[in-house]
PDB file of C-alpha atoms in Angstrom:
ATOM      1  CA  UNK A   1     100.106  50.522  88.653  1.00  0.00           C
ATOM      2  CA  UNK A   2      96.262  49.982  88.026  1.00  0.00           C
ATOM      3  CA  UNK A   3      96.095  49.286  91.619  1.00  0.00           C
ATOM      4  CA  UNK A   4      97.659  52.072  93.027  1.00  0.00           C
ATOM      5  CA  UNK A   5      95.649  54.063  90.191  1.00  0.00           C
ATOM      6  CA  UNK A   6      92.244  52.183  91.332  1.00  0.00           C
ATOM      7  CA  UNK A   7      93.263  53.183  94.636  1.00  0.00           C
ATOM      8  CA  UNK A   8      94.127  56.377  94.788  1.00  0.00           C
ATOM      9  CA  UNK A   9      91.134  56.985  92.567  1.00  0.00           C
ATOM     10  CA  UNK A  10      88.822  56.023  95.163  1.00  0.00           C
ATOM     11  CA  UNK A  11      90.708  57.801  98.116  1.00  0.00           C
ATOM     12  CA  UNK A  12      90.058  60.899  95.850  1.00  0.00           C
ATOM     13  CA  UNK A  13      86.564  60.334  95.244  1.00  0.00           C
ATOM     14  CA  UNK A  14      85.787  59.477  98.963  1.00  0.00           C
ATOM     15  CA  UNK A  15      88.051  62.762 100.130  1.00  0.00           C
ATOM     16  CA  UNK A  16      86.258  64.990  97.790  1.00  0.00           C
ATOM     17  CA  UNK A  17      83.337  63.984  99.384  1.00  0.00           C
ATOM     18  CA  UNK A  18      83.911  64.428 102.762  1.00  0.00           C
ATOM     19  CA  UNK A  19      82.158  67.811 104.178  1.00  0.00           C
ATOM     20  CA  UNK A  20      85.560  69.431 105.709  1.00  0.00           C
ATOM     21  CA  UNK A  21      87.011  69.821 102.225  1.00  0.00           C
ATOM     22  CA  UNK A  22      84.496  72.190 100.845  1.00  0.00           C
ATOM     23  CA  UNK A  23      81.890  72.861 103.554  1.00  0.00           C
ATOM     24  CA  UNK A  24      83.359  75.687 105.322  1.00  0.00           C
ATOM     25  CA  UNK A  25      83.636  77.586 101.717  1.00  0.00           C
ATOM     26  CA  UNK A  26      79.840  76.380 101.208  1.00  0.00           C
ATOM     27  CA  UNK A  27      79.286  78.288 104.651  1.00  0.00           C
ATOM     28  CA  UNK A  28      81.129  81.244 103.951  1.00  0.00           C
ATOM     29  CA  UNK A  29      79.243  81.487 100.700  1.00  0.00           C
ATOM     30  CA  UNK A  30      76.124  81.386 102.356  1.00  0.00           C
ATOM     31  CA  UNK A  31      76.826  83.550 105.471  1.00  0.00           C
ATOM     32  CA  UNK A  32      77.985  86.457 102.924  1.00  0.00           C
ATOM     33  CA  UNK A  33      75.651  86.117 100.530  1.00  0.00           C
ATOM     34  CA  UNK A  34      77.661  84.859  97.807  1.00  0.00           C
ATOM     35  CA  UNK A  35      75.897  83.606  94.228  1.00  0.00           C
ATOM     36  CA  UNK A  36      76.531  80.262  93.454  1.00  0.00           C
ATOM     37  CA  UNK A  37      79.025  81.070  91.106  1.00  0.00           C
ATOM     38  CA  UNK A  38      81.061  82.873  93.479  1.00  0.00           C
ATOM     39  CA  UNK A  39      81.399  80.300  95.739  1.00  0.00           C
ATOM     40  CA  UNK A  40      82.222  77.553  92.896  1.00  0.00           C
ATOM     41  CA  UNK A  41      85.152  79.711  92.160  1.00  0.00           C
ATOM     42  CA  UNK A  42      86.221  79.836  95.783  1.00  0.00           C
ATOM     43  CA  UNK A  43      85.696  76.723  95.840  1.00  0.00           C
ATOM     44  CA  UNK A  44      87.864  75.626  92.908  1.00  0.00           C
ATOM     45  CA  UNK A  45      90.680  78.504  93.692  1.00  0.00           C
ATOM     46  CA  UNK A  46      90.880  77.275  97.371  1.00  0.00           C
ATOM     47  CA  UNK A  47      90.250  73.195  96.162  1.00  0.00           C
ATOM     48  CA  UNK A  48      93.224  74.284  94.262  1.00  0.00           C
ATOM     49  CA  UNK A  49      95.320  75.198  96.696  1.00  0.00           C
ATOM     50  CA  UNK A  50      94.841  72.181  99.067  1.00  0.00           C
ATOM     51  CA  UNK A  51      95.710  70.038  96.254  1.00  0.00           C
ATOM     52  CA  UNK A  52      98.595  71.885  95.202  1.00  0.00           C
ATOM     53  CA  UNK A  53     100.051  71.380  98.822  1.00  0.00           C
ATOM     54  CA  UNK A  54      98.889  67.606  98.378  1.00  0.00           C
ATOM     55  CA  UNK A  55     100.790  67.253  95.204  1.00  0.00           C
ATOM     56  CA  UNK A  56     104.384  68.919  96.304  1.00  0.00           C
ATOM     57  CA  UNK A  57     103.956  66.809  99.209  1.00  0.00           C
ATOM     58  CA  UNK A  58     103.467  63.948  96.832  1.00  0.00           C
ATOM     59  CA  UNK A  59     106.072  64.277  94.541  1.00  0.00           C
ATOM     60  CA  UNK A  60     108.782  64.286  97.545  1.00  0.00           C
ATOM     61  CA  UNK A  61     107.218  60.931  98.421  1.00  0.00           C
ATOM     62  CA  UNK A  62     107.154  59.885  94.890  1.00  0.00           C
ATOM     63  CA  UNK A  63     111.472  61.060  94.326  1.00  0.00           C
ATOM     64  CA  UNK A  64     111.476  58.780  97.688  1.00  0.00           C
ATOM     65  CA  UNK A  65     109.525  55.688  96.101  1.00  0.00           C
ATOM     66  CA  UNK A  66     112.044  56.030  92.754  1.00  0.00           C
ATOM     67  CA  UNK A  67     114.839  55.937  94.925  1.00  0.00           C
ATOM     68  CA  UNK A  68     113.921  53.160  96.960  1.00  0.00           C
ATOM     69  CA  UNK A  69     113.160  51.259  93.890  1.00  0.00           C
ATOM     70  CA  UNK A  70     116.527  51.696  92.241  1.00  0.00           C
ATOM     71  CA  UNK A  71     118.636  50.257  95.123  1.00  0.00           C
ATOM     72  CA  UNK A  72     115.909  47.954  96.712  1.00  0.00           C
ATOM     73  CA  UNK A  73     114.132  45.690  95.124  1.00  0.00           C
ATOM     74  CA  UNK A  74     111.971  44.118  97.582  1.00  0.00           C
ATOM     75  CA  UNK A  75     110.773  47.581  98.030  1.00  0.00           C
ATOM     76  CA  UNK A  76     108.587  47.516  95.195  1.00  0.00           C
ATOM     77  CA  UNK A  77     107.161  44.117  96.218  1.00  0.00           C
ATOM     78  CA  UNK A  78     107.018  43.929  99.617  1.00  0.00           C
ATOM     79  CA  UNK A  79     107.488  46.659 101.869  1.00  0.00           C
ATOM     80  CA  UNK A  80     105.639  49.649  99.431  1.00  0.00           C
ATOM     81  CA  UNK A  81     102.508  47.546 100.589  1.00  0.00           C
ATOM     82  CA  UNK A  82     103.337  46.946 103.742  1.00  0.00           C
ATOM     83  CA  UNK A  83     103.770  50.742 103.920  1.00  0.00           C
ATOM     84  CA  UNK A  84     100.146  51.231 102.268  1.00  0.00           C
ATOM     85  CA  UNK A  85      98.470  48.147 105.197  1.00  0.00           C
ATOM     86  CA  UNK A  86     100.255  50.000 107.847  1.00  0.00           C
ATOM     87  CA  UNK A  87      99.252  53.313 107.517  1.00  0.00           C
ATOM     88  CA  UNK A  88      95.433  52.244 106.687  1.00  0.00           C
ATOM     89  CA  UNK A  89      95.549  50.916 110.244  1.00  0.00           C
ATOM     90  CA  UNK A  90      96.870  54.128 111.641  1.00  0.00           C
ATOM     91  CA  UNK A  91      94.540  55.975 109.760  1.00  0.00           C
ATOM     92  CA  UNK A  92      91.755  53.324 111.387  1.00  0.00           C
ATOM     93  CA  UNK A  93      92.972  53.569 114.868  1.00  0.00           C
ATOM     94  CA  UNK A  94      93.117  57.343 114.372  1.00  0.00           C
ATOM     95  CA  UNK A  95      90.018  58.037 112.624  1.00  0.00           C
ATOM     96  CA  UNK A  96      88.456  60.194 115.688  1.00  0.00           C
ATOM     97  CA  UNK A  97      91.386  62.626 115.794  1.00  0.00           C
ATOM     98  CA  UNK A  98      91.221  63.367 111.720  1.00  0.00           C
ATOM     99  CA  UNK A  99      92.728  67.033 111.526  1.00  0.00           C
ATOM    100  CA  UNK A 100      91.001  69.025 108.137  1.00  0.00           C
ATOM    101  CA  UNK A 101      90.113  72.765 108.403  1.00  0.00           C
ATOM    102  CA  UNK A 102      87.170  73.155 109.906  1.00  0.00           C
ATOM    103  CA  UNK A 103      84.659  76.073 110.119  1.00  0.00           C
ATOM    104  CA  UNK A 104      83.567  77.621 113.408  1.00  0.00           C
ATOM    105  CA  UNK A 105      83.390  80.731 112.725  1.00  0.00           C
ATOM    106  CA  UNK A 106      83.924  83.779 110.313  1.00  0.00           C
ATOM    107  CA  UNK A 107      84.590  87.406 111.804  1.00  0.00           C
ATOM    108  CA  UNK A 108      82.018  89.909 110.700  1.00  0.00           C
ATOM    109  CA  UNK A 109      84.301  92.703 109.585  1.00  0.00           C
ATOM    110  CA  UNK A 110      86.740  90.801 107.148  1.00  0.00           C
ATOM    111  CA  UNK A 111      86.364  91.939 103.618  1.00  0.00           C
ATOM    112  CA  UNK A 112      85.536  89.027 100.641  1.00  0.00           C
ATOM    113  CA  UNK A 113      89.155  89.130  99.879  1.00  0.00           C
ATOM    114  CA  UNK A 114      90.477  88.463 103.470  1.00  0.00           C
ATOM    115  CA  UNK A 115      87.811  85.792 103.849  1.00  0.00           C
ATOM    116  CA  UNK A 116      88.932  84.276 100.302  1.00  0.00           C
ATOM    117  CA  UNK A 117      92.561  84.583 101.496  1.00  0.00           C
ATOM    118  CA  UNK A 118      91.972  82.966 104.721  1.00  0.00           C
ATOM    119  CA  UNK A 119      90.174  79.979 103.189  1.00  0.00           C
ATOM    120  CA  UNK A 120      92.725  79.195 100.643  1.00  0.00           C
ATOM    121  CA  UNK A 121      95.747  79.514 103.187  1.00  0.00           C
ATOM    122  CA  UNK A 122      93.567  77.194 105.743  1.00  0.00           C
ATOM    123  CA  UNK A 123      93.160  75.029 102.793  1.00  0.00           C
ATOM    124  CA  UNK A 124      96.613  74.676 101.435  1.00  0.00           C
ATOM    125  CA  UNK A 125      98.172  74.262 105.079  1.00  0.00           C
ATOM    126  CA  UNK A 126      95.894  71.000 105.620  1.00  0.00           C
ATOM    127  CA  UNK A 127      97.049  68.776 102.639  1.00  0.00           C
ATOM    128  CA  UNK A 128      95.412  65.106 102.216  1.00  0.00           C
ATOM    129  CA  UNK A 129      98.540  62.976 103.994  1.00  0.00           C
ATOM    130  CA  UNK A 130      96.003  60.124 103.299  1.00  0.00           C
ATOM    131  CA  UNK A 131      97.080  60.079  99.609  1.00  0.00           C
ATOM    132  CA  UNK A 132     100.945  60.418 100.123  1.00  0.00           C
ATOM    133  CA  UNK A 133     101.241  56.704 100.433  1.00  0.00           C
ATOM    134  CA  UNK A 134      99.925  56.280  96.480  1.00  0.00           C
ATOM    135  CA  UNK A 135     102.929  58.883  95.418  1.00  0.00           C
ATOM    136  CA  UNK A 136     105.190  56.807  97.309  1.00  0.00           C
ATOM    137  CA  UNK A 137     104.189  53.502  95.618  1.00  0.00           C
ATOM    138  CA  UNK A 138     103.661  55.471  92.236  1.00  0.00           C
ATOM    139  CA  UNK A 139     107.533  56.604  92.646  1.00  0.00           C
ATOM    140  CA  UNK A 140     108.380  52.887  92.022  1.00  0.00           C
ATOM    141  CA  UNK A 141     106.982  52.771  88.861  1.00  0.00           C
ATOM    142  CA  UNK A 142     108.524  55.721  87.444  1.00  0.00           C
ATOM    143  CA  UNK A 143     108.122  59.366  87.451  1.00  0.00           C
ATOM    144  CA  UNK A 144     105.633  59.218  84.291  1.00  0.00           C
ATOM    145  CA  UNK A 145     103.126  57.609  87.089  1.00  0.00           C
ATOM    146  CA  UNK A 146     104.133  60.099  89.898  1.00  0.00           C
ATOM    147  CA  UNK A 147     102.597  62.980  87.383  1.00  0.00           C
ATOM    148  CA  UNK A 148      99.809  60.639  86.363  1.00  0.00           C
ATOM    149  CA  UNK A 149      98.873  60.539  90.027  1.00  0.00           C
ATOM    150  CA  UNK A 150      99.369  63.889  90.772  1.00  0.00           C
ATOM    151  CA  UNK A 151      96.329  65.353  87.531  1.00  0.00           C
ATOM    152  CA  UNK A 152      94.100  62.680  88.483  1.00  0.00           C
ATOM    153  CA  UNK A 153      93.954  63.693  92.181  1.00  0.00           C
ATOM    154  CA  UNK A 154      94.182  67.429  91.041  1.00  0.00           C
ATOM    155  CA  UNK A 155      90.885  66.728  88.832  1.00  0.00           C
ATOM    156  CA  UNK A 156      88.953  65.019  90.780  1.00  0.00           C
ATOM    157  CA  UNK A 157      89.803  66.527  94.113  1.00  0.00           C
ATOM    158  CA  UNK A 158      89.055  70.084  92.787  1.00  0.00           C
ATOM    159  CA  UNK A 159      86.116  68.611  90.576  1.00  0.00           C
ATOM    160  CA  UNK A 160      84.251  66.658  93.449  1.00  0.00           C
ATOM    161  CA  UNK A 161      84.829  69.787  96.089  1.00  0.00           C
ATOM    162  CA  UNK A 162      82.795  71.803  93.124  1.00  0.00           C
ATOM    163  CA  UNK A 163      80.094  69.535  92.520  1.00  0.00           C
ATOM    164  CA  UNK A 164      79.269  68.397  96.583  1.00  0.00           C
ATOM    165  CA  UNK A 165      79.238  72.410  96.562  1.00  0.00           C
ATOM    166  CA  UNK A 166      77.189  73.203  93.948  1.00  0.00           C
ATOM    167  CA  UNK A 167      74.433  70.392  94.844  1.00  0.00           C
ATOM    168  CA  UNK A 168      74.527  71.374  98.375  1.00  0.00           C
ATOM    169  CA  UNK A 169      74.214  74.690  97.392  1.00  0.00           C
ATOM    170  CA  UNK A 170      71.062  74.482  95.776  1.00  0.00           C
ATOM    171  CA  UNK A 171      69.899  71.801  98.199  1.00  0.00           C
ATOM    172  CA  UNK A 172      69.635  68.939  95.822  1.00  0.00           C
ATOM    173  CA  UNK A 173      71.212  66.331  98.262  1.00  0.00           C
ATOM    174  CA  UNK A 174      70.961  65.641 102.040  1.00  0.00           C
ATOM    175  CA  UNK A 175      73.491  63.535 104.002  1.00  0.00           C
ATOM    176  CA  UNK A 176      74.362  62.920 106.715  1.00  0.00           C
ATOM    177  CA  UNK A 177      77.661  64.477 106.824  1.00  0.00           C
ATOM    178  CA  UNK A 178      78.868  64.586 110.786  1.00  0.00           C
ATOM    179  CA  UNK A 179      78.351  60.414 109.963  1.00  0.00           C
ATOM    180  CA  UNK A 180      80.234  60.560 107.129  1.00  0.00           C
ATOM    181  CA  UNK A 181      83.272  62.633 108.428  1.00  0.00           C
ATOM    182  CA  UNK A 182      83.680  61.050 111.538  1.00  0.00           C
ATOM    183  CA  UNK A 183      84.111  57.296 109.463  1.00  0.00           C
ATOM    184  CA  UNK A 184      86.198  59.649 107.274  1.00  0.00           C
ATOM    185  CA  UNK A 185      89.320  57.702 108.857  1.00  0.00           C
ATOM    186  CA  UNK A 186      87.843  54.400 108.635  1.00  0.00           C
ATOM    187  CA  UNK A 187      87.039  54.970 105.180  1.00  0.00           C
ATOM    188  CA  UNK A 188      90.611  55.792 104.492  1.00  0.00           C
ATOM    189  CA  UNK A 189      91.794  53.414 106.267  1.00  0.00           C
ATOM    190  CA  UNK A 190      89.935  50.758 104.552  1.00  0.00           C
ATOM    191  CA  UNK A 191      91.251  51.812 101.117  1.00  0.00           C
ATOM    192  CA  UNK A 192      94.912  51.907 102.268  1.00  0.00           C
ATOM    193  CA  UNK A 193      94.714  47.972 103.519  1.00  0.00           C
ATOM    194  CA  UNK A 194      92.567  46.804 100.565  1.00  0.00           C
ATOM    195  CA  UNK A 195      95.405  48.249  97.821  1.00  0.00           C
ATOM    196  CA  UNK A 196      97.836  47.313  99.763  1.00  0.00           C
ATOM    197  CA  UNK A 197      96.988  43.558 100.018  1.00  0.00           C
ATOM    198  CA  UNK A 198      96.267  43.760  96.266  1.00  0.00           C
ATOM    199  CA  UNK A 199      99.164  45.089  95.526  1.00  0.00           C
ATOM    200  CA  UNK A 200     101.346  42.017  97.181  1.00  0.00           C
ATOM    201  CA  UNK A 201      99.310  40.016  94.243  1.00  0.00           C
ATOM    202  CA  UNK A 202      99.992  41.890  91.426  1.00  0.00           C
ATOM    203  CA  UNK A 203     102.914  43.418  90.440  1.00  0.00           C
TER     204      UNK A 203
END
C-alpha cells in the first residue's frame, strides 16, 4: 500500500501542476478582473468539483479492486500491476491527444455566476482517469485505503490547483507550461509503469 500511496501521491502532485487544471480559472480571473482571493475560491470550489468527479469515479474502481481481490488472488499480485504498466503505456503512446478542459475563450456578456458555473461543470465533467488505476489497486487492500486515497488526492489536488494559482497570479513563477502539458502524458505514463513494476516486488 505505500506504493500505491507513493504513487498516487506523485500523480497528484504532477496533475496539480499541470496548467489545464487551474489555468483557465487563472484566465478567467484575470480577464474579469477578479482579486486574488476571488479566484482562489474559484479555484478551490471548481478544484473541488473535478476531484469530486475523480473520487466517485474512484471508488467504483476501488468496489471493483475489493471484488477482484476476494475471488482472485493473483489479482492482487499480478495482474493489479500489470493493469497499472499497461495503462502507463497507453497513457505514453497517447500523451499528444490528453483531453483536460481547456480555455479558448470566455463570452463577454456572461455574468460571474454563469462564468463560475461554467468552470466548475467543465471541471467536474473532465475527471483525472490517470488516477483511477491507484483506486483500483487500493480496492485490494481494503476499503479503509480506497478512502485514504480518495482525501489525499482531494487535498492535494485542490491544494496544488490553489497554490500554482496563487503564485502565478502574482507572477512569482515562470514555466514553461505548453512544455510541461504536452509531456503531461509521458509524465503520467512514467508514474503508472514505475509503481507498477514496484508493486510486483512488494506486496
Amino acid at each position: 500500500m505505500i506504493t500505491i500511496i507513493t504513487g498516487s501521491l506523485v500523480l497528484s502532485i504532477l496533475h496539480a501542476l499541470i496548467p489545464n487544471h487551474w489555468l483557465p480559472v487563472l484566465a478567467v480571473g484575470r480577464k474579469e478582473n477578479w482579486s486574488l482571493s476571488q479566484t482562489t475560491s474559484v479555484t478551490i470550489i471548481s478544484g473541488g468539483a473535478h476531484a469530486l468527479s475523480t473520487v466517485l469515479i474512484g471508488l467504483a474502481f476501488g468496489f471493483l479492486g475489493v471484488k477482484l481481490s476476494q475471488h482472485v488472488l493473483q489479482f492482487t499480485h499480478i495482474i493489479a500491476p500489470v493493469i497499472l504498466i499497461v495503462l502507463g503505456l497507453f497513457f505514453i503512446y497517447q500523451h499528444h491527444k490528453h483531453k483536460h478542459f481547456h480555455l479558448h475563450s470566455q463570452p463577454k456578456a456572461l455574468s460571474r455566476n454563469r462564468i463560475i458555473a461554467g468552470l466548475v461543470i467543465a471541471m467536474f465533467f473532465s475527471p483525472c482517469f490517470e488516477i483511477e488505476a491507484f483506486f483500483l489497486m487500493a480496492g485490494t487492500q481494503g476499503w479503509h485505503h480506497v478512502i485514504l486515497l480518495a482525501l489525499l488526492y482531494t487535498i492535494v489536488t485542490v491544494t496544488g490547483m490553489v497554490i500554482w494559482v496563487r503564485l502565478t497570479y502574482l507572477k512569482l513563477i515562470k514555466l514553461n507550461w505548453h512544455t510541461l502539458e504536452h509531456n503531461s502524458g509521458i509524465i503520467t505514463g512514467v508514474t503508472l509503469i514505475i509503481t507498477g513494476i514496484i508493486s510486483f516486488f512488494i506486496q
